Amino acid sequence: MTTDLSPLFEPRGVVVAGASSHPGKFGFVSLHNILACGYEGDVFALGREAGEVLGVQVLDSADQIPEGRADLVFVCTPPSANEALIREVAARGVRAVFMAAGGYSEAGADGRAAEDDLVALCDELGLILAGPNGQGVVSPPVDLCAQIVAPYPPRGAIAIASQSGNFVSSFQNYATQTGIGVSRAVSAGNAAQLGIVDYLDWFAQDPQTAVSLIYVEGIEDGRQFYERAAAVARVKPIVVLKGGASTGGQRAAASHTGALATDDAVFDGMCRQAGLVRARNVEDAFEAAASFATQPLPAGNRVAVLTSVGGWGVLTADAMAGTTLDLVELPSELRAELDAKLPPRWSRNNPIDMAGGETRDTIPEVLELIAAHPDIDSVIFLGLGIQSNTAALMRSGPFYPDHGIERIVDFHERQDARYATTAAEVSERHGKPILVATELAVAAPDNAGVVATRRSGRLCYAAADRAVRALDAMSRYATFRQRRGL
Amino acid sequence: MEGERSGPVQPVLIGDTHRLVAADVGVARSRTMTTHTLSEATSRAVVSAAGIEVSPYVTAPDAAAAVEAAAELDRPLVAKLCGDSIAHKSERGLVRLDLASDEALERATNELVAAARPEDGEVELLLSTMVAGRRELIAGLTHDPQFGMTVMLGVGGVLAEAIADVSFRLAPITAVDAHEMIDELDTQRLLGPFRGEPAVDRRAVAAVLVGLSDLAAGDPAIVSVDLNPLVIVDGRPVAVDALVERTGARP
């Protein structure tokens, strides 16, 4: 049974408890972030200081909150104050608690007891409880940024739940950098009542979410996690980043099988069996999720690599070794079609090295030919932005705009923008992933090709091997589904 | 090659049962469980009943009976002293290999019977055909403190712990899961045609894994099973040793 988390992610109004005029305190920062990011629901501040904070009247009692106007309370007050507070706000119609405050189970035996009491209280009152000791909840579809950290990411389709609040920030930083946005994000904190799987359950039926991205360290009940995450993965992809993979080595065991059962080996097998996509680091995890959020799922593992420079294609082919991806032999009729578009020196195989022989329409036409072919499931395109990179030096030099430089600079930038736009359009039309990779994504984020990729709603991958790993993640998930008739 | 268990497995012995302490570092949870192992002969019977092929074998109470009982088995033979309390035979030198003649068999089995210790309790001789295959896998079941019963496939048989090329799934598994376990082993070249031997029959290996999973489902008292090694004979997996561990003190 999925717990309804809409009071947490789509509250009618928010109460900040422990509101403070001190700009270093959680009770100020959270209020600031909620107000500054454009949340349109009612915002109430509860605190001991009379007057206003950031233009919001500080109330000294929850009785002053109009009934039914706030669903969520964001709590920055210490454990000793919170039972009375929660009872009072619940009486005004609050249905969800985000407990940012610490001092609970992370703080020893007394804290553990306080946390047990907190859960019992919320259960008694029918409240959902996120945290305690969490950094916040973010929900761009309703412009909600109730967190004590940054950043506030753009809207998108990635839902994040993390056992470590700082990974929520890390993923949101990548979302902000790349433009591939977030639907929901929550720091589970001590996960006293709501655990990662409870968030996953809700994300599965959340229309704003296309893919879930989770960070986990400890899992209390592995069986339950497996069964519920597996059920969610049948609906939407889940990308998992696991901390503590190297701890918990071989166990004392009477059997050889037991001696081989490291925590990581068992966790890895569980992920594969459940259809969870496991990533090896933060970047890979984000980029896999960004790919699921923005690209069609590939029908198979047959990849064509299109490159304007030979060496890039070679390294991309190398990166595909050890993945599930297949750098297919080019079908002969496709090779013949490409012969008609490319100079004689082109590679005549996969990777498709155009050998610098592109004219004005070559790349759009070749992308279309490749993506249209039934024996190709996805494309990695390398070489976007070269022309604009050349143009950037001309534009910043002393001779610009004279000597015809302005015209050629404009042409180059238009071309790169067109390649990026075409890649997204062709991908959509054929329902096949087309991943664009160039280091310019980070080296020159203002490059016209990079900007246009971002504007098309796609991720511009910062390196070919990163595009390979992201595509491999999609391919593995697609294969998982196909083998099980999903 | 006839493999036998050896290596770093060091259960704490309390009486004649293993006291197994599995600490889960991730959630700082610990669990203690009293378990006991079955003899190789009983273990073989248990896994055979689950449809898993084991090398042809007979059992006998003494050397004289061993020669007679083994008359029908293809040679050479391996002779082992087995009993519920003897989990790790090769560490004790309770295995004799390459026995071709009746004389060799009688001599070896006499030595084995003489090597029995009072604390071994009831023992018997197990005689088995030494099957031929260059490749060894390991398969088994083990109870994970976080995820419960798991099914494992690994490369290497007696070298498995050093190679550590393994794949786990949570029981129960499907045939699709079993095939994916085989596919994800790193050492795929070992599974193709190899030095004159045919490719490993993946369906047969998958059937072993599903058989283990069924075994766990049918007997909740099972804590672990080792099929080690699982020798590839003409492409087919054959268990030449088996060890089943169940919960509770030895009956």
XYZ file of C-alpha atoms in Angstrom:
737
model
C 0.000 0.000 0.000
C 1.526 3.254 -1.134
C 1.577 5.984 1.492
C 0.169 9.230 0.089
C 3.062 11.671 0.130
C 1.283 14.545 -1.559
C 1.083 16.542 1.717
C 4.885 16.451 1.714
C 5.539 17.111 -1.977
C 2.472 19.170 -2.894
C 1.375 20.878 0.308
C -1.365 23.487 0.311
C 0.708 25.568 2.715
C 3.848 25.272 4.802
C 4.570 26.096 8.433
C 8.180 26.739 9.436
C 8.509 25.880 13.116
C 11.426 27.491 14.894
C 11.476 30.510 12.591
C 14.397 32.774 13.445
C 15.643 36.206 12.492
C 19.240 34.955 12.635
C 20.277 34.310 9.035
C 22.567 31.477 10.073
C 19.830 29.396 11.704
C 17.840 26.606 10.062
C 14.662 28.468 11.004
C 15.773 31.412 8.879
C 17.397 29.548 5.992
C 14.449 27.237 5.383
C 11.983 30.126 5.496
C 14.211 32.103 3.160
C 14.449 29.255 0.661
C 10.715 28.624 0.652
C 9.986 32.322 0.071
C 12.831 32.974 -2.364
C 12.089 30.102 -4.737
C 8.561 31.190 -5.494
C 6.345 28.813 -3.524
C 2.792 30.024 -4.057
C 1.035 28.358 -1.140
C 0.624 30.008 2.230
C 3.747 30.260 4.366
C 3.483 30.529 8.127
C 6.250 31.085 10.662
C 6.079 29.778 14.213
C 8.653 31.057 16.698
C 9.405 32.777 19.965
C 10.562 36.081 18.480
C 7.796 38.619 18.006
C 7.632 40.588 14.780
C 8.426 39.612 11.216
C 11.086 37.507 9.579
C 11.557 38.124 5.837
C 8.203 39.857 5.814
C 6.337 36.952 7.407
C 4.626 37.565 10.732
C 6.037 35.209 13.371
C 3.210 33.472 15.245
C 3.743 32.316 18.803
C 1.012 29.718 18.672
C -0.245 27.296 16.062
C -3.765 28.353 17.020
C -3.212 31.421 14.856
C -2.798 29.274 11.708
C -6.095 29.165 9.833
C -7.524 25.656 9.781
C -6.715 23.628 6.666
C -4.354 26.157 5.083
C -1.101 24.266 5.680
C -0.313 20.593 4.990
C 3.380 20.574 5.851
C 5.335 21.631 8.903
C 9.077 22.084 8.512
C 10.485 21.621 12.001
C 13.709 23.285 13.169
C 12.980 23.126 16.911
C 14.691 20.647 19.264
C 13.151 17.288 20.284
C 11.907 18.529 23.666
C 9.608 21.066 22.003
C 8.249 18.909 19.274
C 5.498 16.802 20.781
C 3.433 19.821 21.757
C 4.208 21.510 18.453
C 3.163 18.535 16.367
C -0.075 18.064 18.275
C -0.922 21.745 17.785
C -0.194 21.926 14.064
C -1.976 18.616 13.472
C -5.022 20.192 15.098
C -4.830 22.929 12.448
C -4.855 20.384 9.636
C -1.172 19.714 9.036
C -0.661 16.210 7.577
C 3.073 15.991 6.943
C 6.145 16.660 9.092
C 9.584 17.346 7.723
C 11.838 17.049 10.744
C 15.013 18.938 9.939
C 16.016 19.017 13.596
C 18.589 16.592 14.891
C 19.035 15.242 18.392
C 17.232 11.993 17.593
C 18.607 8.504 16.964
C 21.859 9.855 15.530
C 22.515 11.340 18.998
C 22.559 8.245 21.189
C 20.161 6.311 23.397
C 18.076 9.298 24.579
C 17.731 10.453 21.009
C 16.690 6.969 19.969
C 13.922 7.026 22.561
C 12.839 10.502 21.415
C 12.723 9.246 17.828
C 10.586 6.254 18.770
C 8.213 8.622 20.570
C 8.151 10.927 17.550
C 7.170 8.086 15.220
C 4.528 6.863 17.647
C 3.121 10.376 17.868
C 2.969 10.822 14.094
C 1.401 7.392 13.670
C -1.164 8.231 16.337
C -2.060 11.505 14.611
C -1.994 10.012 11.104
C 0.903 12.215 10.010
C 3.607 11.289 7.567
C 7.106 11.985 8.856
C 10.223 12.691 6.810
C 13.514 12.796 8.705
C 14.441 13.559 11.441
C 17.900 14.951 10.887
C 17.153 15.627 7.226
C 18.120 18.558 5.053
C 14.820 19.146 3.381
C 12.270 18.486 0.710
C 12.211 20.041 -2.751
C 9.368 19.917 -5.234
C 9.844 22.134 -8.302
C 6.422 21.394 -9.837
C 4.944 23.434 -6.971
C 8.004 25.695 -6.588
C 8.717 24.292 -3.149
C 12.254 24.576 -1.800
C 11.954 23.616 1.864
C 15.555 22.841 2.628
C 18.374 24.188 4.756
C 20.892 23.712 1.936
C 21.144 24.515 -1.765
C 20.702 24.508 -4.673
C 17.158 24.797 -5.948
C 17.211 22.757 -9.164
C 15.209 23.349 -12.332
C 12.016 21.392 -12.958
C 12.414 17.999 -14.512
C 11.502 14.343 -14.211
C 14.114 12.937 -11.794
C 12.903 12.089 -8.286
C 15.638 11.894 -5.652
C 15.573 10.197 -2.258
C 18.723 9.887 -0.221
C 19.855 8.556 3.110
C 22.448 11.309 3.060
C 21.211 14.853 2.598
C 24.420 15.968 0.987
C 23.867 13.619 -1.922
C 20.541 15.341 -2.536
C 22.587 18.516 -2.907
C 25.139 16.786 -5.123
C 22.478 15.476 -7.490
C 20.727 18.856 -7.500
C 24.015 20.563 -8.306
C 24.334 18.385 -11.392
C 20.711 19.109 -12.241
C 21.426 22.822 -12.050
C 24.621 22.537 -14.065
C 23.168 20.376 -16.836
C 19.620 21.701 -16.927
C 18.221 18.190 -16.519
C 15.832 18.908 -13.716
C 14.174 17.385 -10.727
C 10.570 16.447 -9.969
C 10.968 15.763 -6.242
C 13.903 15.516 -3.872
C 13.944 14.469 -0.275
C 16.583 13.854 2.329
C 15.340 10.851 4.283
C 17.484 11.733 7.283
C 17.185 9.035 9.933
C 14.219 7.617 7.991
C 12.370 7.042 11.238
C 8.983 6.556 9.625
C 9.312 7.032 5.862
C 12.140 5.029 4.322
C 13.621 5.099 0.852
C 11.153 2.483 -0.430
C 8.191 4.529 0.772
C 9.405 7.396 -1.391
C 10.021 5.008 -4.300
C 6.472 3.684 -4.034
C 5.061 7.167 -4.322
C 7.426 8.211 -7.121
C 6.210 5.187 -9.108
C 2.742 6.698 -9.366
C 3.799 10.366 -9.468
C 3.038 11.727 -12.950
C 5.841 14.308 -12.614
C 8.464 11.582 -12.176
C 10.036 9.479 -14.930
C 12.931 7.967 -12.991
C 14.024 7.635 -9.363
C 17.543 8.253 -8.162
C 18.439 6.971 -4.710
C 21.436 6.915 -2.422
C 21.484 4.177 0.225
C 23.940 3.038 2.851
C 22.241 0.768 5.344
C 19.069 -1.140 4.596
C 17.152 -2.294 7.651
C 14.978 -4.923 6.046
C 16.663 -6.147 2.889
C 13.841 -8.450 1.822
C 11.226 -5.748 2.046
C 13.474 -3.312 0.210
C 14.036 -5.856 -2.544
C 10.398 -6.753 -3.007
C 9.093 -3.202 -3.012
C 11.901 -1.720 -5.121
C 11.485 -4.564 -7.623
C 7.787 -3.747 -7.918
C 8.602 -0.075 -8.553
C 11.311 -0.928 -11.106
C 8.686 -2.685 -13.184
C 6.926 0.662 -13.516
C 9.804 3.154 -13.741
C 13.589 2.878 -13.728
C 15.485 3.291 -10.454
C 19.138 4.320 -10.354
C 20.969 3.295 -7.167
C 24.129 4.679 -5.669
C 25.283 2.573 -2.726
C 27.625 3.780 -0.020
C 29.691 1.383 2.016
C 30.250 -0.974 -0.879
C 33.731 -1.790 0.334
C 32.831 -2.419 3.962
C 31.394 -5.611 5.346
C 33.749 -8.074 3.776
C 33.719 -11.795 3.984
C 31.821 -13.258 6.886
C 32.690 -16.079 9.143
C 30.766 -18.929 7.625
C 30.645 -22.689 7.671
C 30.286 -22.792 3.891
C 32.392 -21.604 0.981
C 29.313 -19.998 -0.513
C 28.870 -18.020 2.687
C 32.505 -16.955 2.661
C 32.013 -15.559 -0.864
C 28.841 -13.682 0.094
C 30.233 -10.208 0.712
C 27.656 -7.497 1.362
C 28.499 -5.922 -1.967
C 28.170 -9.127 -3.988
C 24.754 -9.842 -2.499
C 23.592 -6.232 -2.886
C 24.740 -6.219 -6.494
C 22.875 -9.429 -7.266
C 19.771 -8.066 -5.548
C 19.901 -4.943 -7.751
C 20.191 -6.982 -10.947
C 17.374 -9.271 -9.903
C 15.101 -6.350 -9.010
C 15.930 -4.421 -12.201
C 17.654 -1.606 -10.321
C 20.398 0.192 -12.225
C 23.440 0.462 -10.015
C 25.903 3.289 -10.644
C 29.465 3.417 -9.432
C 29.729 7.107 -8.544
C 27.698 10.304 -8.209
C 28.265 11.480 -11.778
C 27.330 8.170 -13.323
C 24.270 7.917 -11.112
C 23.042 11.366 -12.093
C 23.792 10.874 -15.774
C 22.030 7.507 -15.897
C 18.985 9.108 -14.297
C 19.219 12.114 -16.638
C 19.289 9.721 -19.586
C 16.197 7.848 -18.447
C 14.501 11.210 -17.881
C 15.241 12.637 -21.323
C 15.893 9.840 -23.840
C 13.654 7.123 -25.225
C 14.442 3.650 -23.888
C 16.504 1.720 -26.461
C 14.912 -1.350 -28.028
C 18.211 -3.228 -27.911
C 21.949 -2.879 -27.419
C 23.099 -2.166 -30.988
C 24.936 1.149 -31.064
C 26.274 3.307 -33.861
C 28.946 5.876 -33.031
C 29.065 8.937 -35.281
C 32.188 11.052 -35.026
C 33.882 13.823 -36.909
C 37.278 12.749 -35.583
C 38.708 9.220 -35.670
C 40.388 9.085 -32.272
C 37.233 9.915 -30.361
C 35.472 7.029 -32.021
C 38.313 4.663 -31.140
C 38.178 5.523 -27.447
C 34.395 5.261 -27.454
C 34.661 1.784 -28.938
C 37.168 0.923 -26.205
C 34.800 2.214 -23.538
C 32.086 -0.100 -24.833
C 34.172 -3.181 -24.066
C 32.910 -4.679 -20.845
C 29.457 -3.168 -21.245
C 26.339 -4.789 -22.648
C 26.524 -2.494 -25.684
C 27.291 -3.857 -29.136
C 29.175 -1.695 -31.616
C 27.441 -3.342 -34.553
C 28.887 -3.972 -37.974
C 27.265 -1.472 -40.297
C 24.538 -3.047 -42.424
C 25.683 -2.980 -46.077
C 22.749 -0.955 -47.348
C 23.391 1.670 -44.671
C 27.052 1.736 -45.654
C 26.007 2.325 -49.257
C 23.702 5.161 -48.217
C 26.484 6.742 -46.185
C 28.874 6.416 -49.169
C 26.622 8.804 -51.003
C 26.827 11.391 -48.215
C 30.446 11.162 -47.074
C 33.832 11.602 -48.722
C 35.628 8.429 -49.884
C 37.975 8.492 -46.909
C 35.240 7.925 -44.317
C 35.765 4.904 -42.076
C 33.180 2.743 -43.871
C 32.485 1.034 -40.599
C 31.349 1.651 -37.034
C 32.423 4.037 -35.472
C 31.319 6.109 -38.421
C 34.226 8.498 -38.797
C 33.212 11.246 -41.199
C 36.904 12.143 -41.458
C 36.252 15.858 -41.465
C 34.320 15.588 -44.696
C 31.167 17.272 -43.492
C 29.455 19.880 -45.602
C 26.489 21.988 -44.585
C 23.852 19.258 -44.349
C 25.977 16.184 -43.772
C 25.480 15.686 -40.038
C 21.692 16.089 -39.967
C 21.333 13.812 -42.973
C 23.681 11.148 -41.621
C 22.047 11.202 -38.165
C 18.691 10.628 -39.833
C 20.003 7.749 -41.954
C 21.583 5.975 -39.006
C 18.711 6.428 -36.582
C 16.185 5.320 -39.179
C 17.906 1.987 -39.748
C 16.098 -0.922 -38.044
C 19.359 -2.622 -37.054
C 20.547 0.364 -34.994
C 19.028 0.883 -31.535
C 20.890 3.986 -30.419
C 23.499 6.531 -31.499
C 26.395 8.278 -29.780
C 27.342 11.481 -31.582
C 30.805 13.000 -31.030
C 32.081 16.250 -32.424
C 29.346 18.724 -31.605
C 30.589 22.246 -30.976
C 33.895 22.161 -32.857
C 32.765 24.869 -35.243
C 31.454 27.099 -32.481
C 34.648 26.597 -30.532
C 36.578 27.930 -33.516
C 34.050 30.712 -33.794
C 34.487 31.659 -30.131
C 38.162 32.441 -30.649
C 37.336 34.522 -33.699
C 34.568 36.335 -31.903
C 36.844 37.273 -29.015
C 39.788 38.317 -31.215
C 40.674 41.864 -32.334
C 39.503 41.377 -35.922
C 35.877 40.604 -35.112
C 33.456 41.425 -36.761
C 35.392 42.538 -39.832
C 36.991 40.532 -42.632
C 33.872 38.402 -42.971
C 34.416 37.003 -39.494
C 30.967 37.881 -38.184
C 29.271 35.988 -40.971
C 31.314 32.824 -40.521
C 30.980 32.942 -36.745
C 27.202 33.143 -37.077
C 27.228 30.300 -39.563
C 29.291 28.041 -37.303
C 27.104 28.701 -34.294
C 23.920 28.153 -36.291
C 25.279 24.872 -37.560
C 26.143 23.505 -34.119
C 22.786 24.578 -32.746
C 21.138 22.851 -35.679
C 23.072 19.610 -35.059
C 21.989 19.590 -31.432
C 18.372 20.291 -32.272
C 18.401 17.697 -35.024
C 19.836 15.073 -32.679
C 16.925 15.556 -30.291
C 14.324 15.670 -33.070
C 15.626 12.574 -34.838
C 15.804 10.755 -31.506
C 12.185 11.570 -30.735
C 10.981 10.735 -34.223
C 12.545 7.278 -34.239
C 12.146 6.569 -30.515
C 15.865 5.831 -30.193
C 18.416 7.390 -27.851
C 20.897 9.790 -29.432
C 23.544 10.838 -26.924
C 25.724 13.834 -27.709
C 29.114 13.870 -25.989
C 31.765 16.556 -25.916
C 34.082 17.933 -23.256
C 32.808 21.359 -24.299
C 29.806 20.587 -22.078
C 32.025 21.586 -19.156
C 34.966 23.277 -20.902
C 32.791 25.768 -22.779
C 29.225 25.585 -21.490
C 28.318 28.667 -23.565
C 29.227 26.895 -26.796
C 26.283 27.153 -29.187
C 26.087 23.372 -29.606
C 26.136 22.768 -25.870
C 23.549 25.483 -25.259
C 21.269 24.088 -27.951
C 21.572 20.554 -26.560
C 20.547 21.857 -23.181
C 17.717 23.835 -24.738
C 16.481 20.676 -26.467
C 15.992 19.210 -22.995
C 18.833 16.729 -23.416
C 22.001 16.123 -21.457
C 25.210 17.092 -23.193
C 27.531 14.310 -21.944
C 30.920 15.615 -20.883
C 32.847 12.610 -22.195
C 32.189 9.749 -24.560
C 32.817 7.084 -21.929
C 30.223 8.739 -19.703
C 27.715 8.591 -22.557
C 28.638 4.925 -22.999
C 27.973 4.131 -19.328
C 24.666 6.019 -19.345
C 23.551 4.219 -22.501
C 24.664 0.910 -21.010
C 22.472 1.615 -17.978
C 19.475 2.218 -20.247
C 20.258 -0.837 -22.319
C 20.501 -3.049 -19.239
C 17.166 -1.824 -17.951
C 15.563 -2.310 -21.361
C 16.956 -5.852 -21.548
C 15.709 -6.574 -18.038
C 12.211 -5.555 -19.091
C 12.255 -7.484 -22.349
C 13.449 -10.722 -20.775
C 10.572 -10.573 -18.335
C 7.947 -9.627 -20.886
C 7.434 -6.165 -19.391
C 40.322 -33.463 -10.962
C 38.635 -34.389 -7.758
C 38.316 -31.276 -5.647
C 37.883 -31.037 -1.968
C 37.098 -28.210 0.363
C 39.935 -26.315 1.891
C 40.810 -22.724 2.558
C 39.867 -19.950 4.901
C 36.541 -21.195 6.205
C 36.928 -21.210 9.959
C 33.708 -21.817 11.811
C 33.826 -21.624 15.574
C 33.207 -25.099 16.883
C 31.054 -25.498 19.955
C 30.530 -29.133 20.697
C 29.769 -30.652 17.350
C 27.833 -27.735 15.922
C 28.939 -24.544 14.238
C 28.088 -21.350 16.001
C 27.763 -18.841 13.246
C 27.998 -15.156 13.994
C 27.117 -13.001 11.041
C 27.704 -9.335 11.664
C 26.032 -6.919 9.307
C 28.274 -3.902 9.275
C 25.799 -1.736 7.369
C 23.119 -1.694 10.025
C 25.186 -2.841 12.999
C 22.953 -5.820 13.416
C 24.187 -9.181 14.523
C 22.615 -12.570 14.575
C 23.642 -15.819 16.094
C 22.369 -19.151 14.943
C 23.149 -22.706 15.895
C 23.517 -24.936 12.876
C 24.790 -28.368 11.924
C 26.145 -29.897 8.746
C 24.996 -33.113 7.108
C 27.449 -35.778 5.999
C 28.513 -35.725 2.368
C 26.434 -38.819 1.697
C 23.306 -37.275 3.196
C 24.062 -33.944 1.505
C 24.410 -35.706 -1.852
C 21.059 -37.388 -1.328
C 19.448 -34.025 -0.511
C 20.768 -32.227 -3.601
C 20.112 -35.236 -5.851
C 16.504 -35.176 -4.759
C 16.417 -31.557 -5.973
C 17.421 -32.770 -9.450
C 21.090 -31.831 -9.218
C 23.477 -34.312 -10.804
C 26.189 -35.655 -8.501
C 29.064 -37.949 -9.489
C 28.110 -41.660 -9.237
C 28.698 -42.883 -5.692
C 28.008 -45.561 -3.134
C 28.524 -45.737 0.612
C 29.872 -48.566 2.729
C 30.444 -49.150 6.435
C 33.934 -50.673 6.102
C 36.737 -51.510 3.689
C 35.491 -54.973 2.758
C 32.023 -53.716 1.989
C 33.526 -50.792 0.064
C 35.189 -53.048 -2.499
C 31.975 -54.908 -3.115
C 29.764 -51.849 -3.164
C 32.040 -50.041 -5.610
C 32.150 -52.899 -8.108
C 29.680 -51.220 -10.432
C 31.296 -47.775 -10.403
C 33.521 -46.546 -13.245
C 37.129 -46.087 -12.136
C 39.302 -44.473 -10.979
C 37.536 -43.839 -7.696
C 37.826 -41.397 -4.876
C 37.282 -42.643 -1.355
C 36.319 -40.340 1.497
C 35.540 -40.831 5.131
C 32.335 -38.989 5.849
C 30.045 -38.333 8.741
C 27.778 -35.567 10.000
C 30.610 -34.104 12.058
C 33.173 -34.137 9.266
C 32.560 -31.031 7.199
C 36.057 -30.440 5.899
C 37.592 -33.724 4.866
C 40.694 -32.671 3.000
C 41.972 -30.615 5.945
C 41.893 -33.860 7.904
C 43.431 -35.936 5.097
C 40.274 -38.005 4.762
C 40.286 -38.174 0.977
C 42.062 -40.727 -1.247
C 42.243 -40.110 -4.981
C 42.912 -42.141 -8.161
C 41.987 -45.567 -6.817
C 41.948 -47.906 -9.843
C 42.326 -51.416 -8.387
C 40.431 -53.283 -5.688
C 43.689 -53.572 -3.774
C 44.280 -49.856 -3.794
C 40.684 -49.277 -2.799
C 40.883 -51.710 0.111
C 44.147 -50.234 1.366
C 42.850 -46.683 1.136
C 39.548 -47.398 2.821
C 41.256 -49.279 5.644
C 43.453 -46.233 6.238
C 40.439 -43.932 6.224
C 38.529 -46.018 8.741
C 41.633 -46.090 10.958
C 41.855 -42.288 10.800
C 38.417 -41.822 12.347
C 38.431 -40.149 15.759
C 36.044 -40.811 18.606
C 34.558 -37.307 18.289
C 33.612 -38.013 14.661
C 30.743 -40.158 15.860
C 29.189 -42.385 13.247
C 31.220 -42.476 10.056
C 30.984 -44.262 6.740
C 32.955 -44.559 3.537
C 31.853 -42.763 0.420
C 33.176 -44.062 -2.898
C 32.660 -42.123 -6.055
C 33.762 -42.163 -9.674
C 36.344 -39.466 -10.382
C 34.662 -37.605 -13.203
C 36.830 -35.916 -15.822
C 36.619 -32.209 -16.520
C 39.150 -29.383 -16.586
C 36.725 -26.688 -15.498
C 35.220 -26.213 -12.078
C 32.416 -23.984 -10.894
C 30.980 -23.538 -7.434
C 27.288 -23.163 -6.674
C 25.437 -22.929 -3.449
C 22.997 -21.355 -1.063
C 23.784 -19.092 1.840
C 21.672 -17.138 4.272
C 22.465 -13.426 4.168
C 21.748 -11.465 7.367
C 20.177 -8.580 5.413
C 18.530 -10.260 2.456
C 17.819 -13.811 3.614
C 18.472 -16.866 1.492
C 20.658 -16.330 -1.563
C 21.710 -18.470 -4.506
C 25.310 -18.271 -5.716
C 27.274 -19.271 -8.791
C 31.030 -18.810 -9.014
C 34.057 -19.745 -11.032
C 36.846 -21.872 -9.733
C 35.649 -24.687 -7.521
C 38.350 -25.055 -4.903
C 39.952 -21.801 -6.100
C 36.663 -19.897 -5.900
C 37.589 -17.758 -2.930
C 40.796 -16.613 -4.581
C 39.135 -15.887 -7.920
C 36.028 -14.265 -6.415
C 34.158 -14.232 -9.724
C 30.709 -14.822 -8.318
C 27.097 -13.912 -8.840
C 24.351 -13.862 -6.232
C 20.566 -13.655 -6.343
C 17.928 -13.753 -3.641
C 16.003 -17.014 -3.472
C 13.667 -17.850 -5.045
C 15.043 -17.289 -8.541
C 13.570 -17.811 -11.994
C 15.276 -19.463 -14.955
C 15.779 -15.960 -16.404
C 17.612 -14.912 -13.230
C 19.720 -18.077 -13.399
C 20.775 -17.404 -16.989
C 21.637 -13.812 -16.102
C 23.818 -15.088 -13.253
C 25.768 -17.210 -15.727
C 25.999 -14.320 -18.195
C 27.440 -11.925 -15.636
C 30.416 -14.042 -14.597
C 33.566 -12.266 -15.727
C 35.269 -15.414 -16.911
C 33.015 -16.060 -19.897
C 35.804 -17.634 -21.944
C 35.865 -20.506 -19.500
C 32.249 -21.229 -20.383
C 32.811 -21.578 -24.126
C 34.521 -24.531 -25.839
C 37.714 -25.122 -23.862
C 40.750 -27.302 -24.595
C 38.834 -29.917 -26.489
C 35.862 -29.848 -24.145
C 32.489 -28.601 -25.357
C 30.957 -25.314 -24.217
C 29.275 -25.358 -20.827
C 25.612 -26.282 -21.105
C 24.113 -23.088 -19.741
C 20.654 -24.564 -19.418
C 22.044 -27.343 -17.250
C 23.894 -24.849 -15.035
C 20.728 -22.732 -14.805
C 18.823 -25.874 -13.794
C 21.297 -26.465 -10.947
C 20.716 -22.910 -9.704
C 16.952 -23.198 -9.918
C 17.250 -26.595 -8.214
C 19.113 -24.986 -5.324
C 16.464 -22.278 -5.128
C 13.713 -24.936 -5.023
C 15.629 -26.767 -2.337
C 15.679 -23.649 -0.154
C 11.999 -23.018 -0.773
C 11.126 -26.578 0.195
C 13.196 -26.717 3.390
C 13.252 -23.532 5.481
C 15.790 -25.147 7.857
C 18.508 -25.034 5.219
C 21.140 -22.445 6.094
C 23.663 -23.153 3.377
C 24.561 -25.542 0.608
C 27.915 -25.907 -1.108
C 28.280 -27.710 -4.402
C 32.028 -27.414 -4.555
C 33.343 -28.148 -6.961
C 30.782 -28.411 -9.697
C 32.934 -30.087 -12.336
C 32.050 -29.513 -15.977
C 31.918 -32.991 -17.530
C 31.339 -32.971 -21.298
C 29.767 -29.565 -20.835
C 27.444 -30.642 -18.022
C 27.793 -29.586 -14.384
C 28.312 -32.493 -11.983
C 28.673 -31.962 -8.232
C 31.540 -34.055 -6.881
C 31.074 -32.837 -3.340
C 28.104 -31.467 -1.457
C 27.664 -29.981 1.985
C 24.276 -29.072 3.404
C 23.975 -27.053 6.605
C 20.714 -26.853 8.542
C 19.525 -24.893 11.552
C 19.402 -26.377 15.018
C 21.684 -28.641 16.971
C 22.633 -31.985 15.488
C 19.783 -34.402 16.103
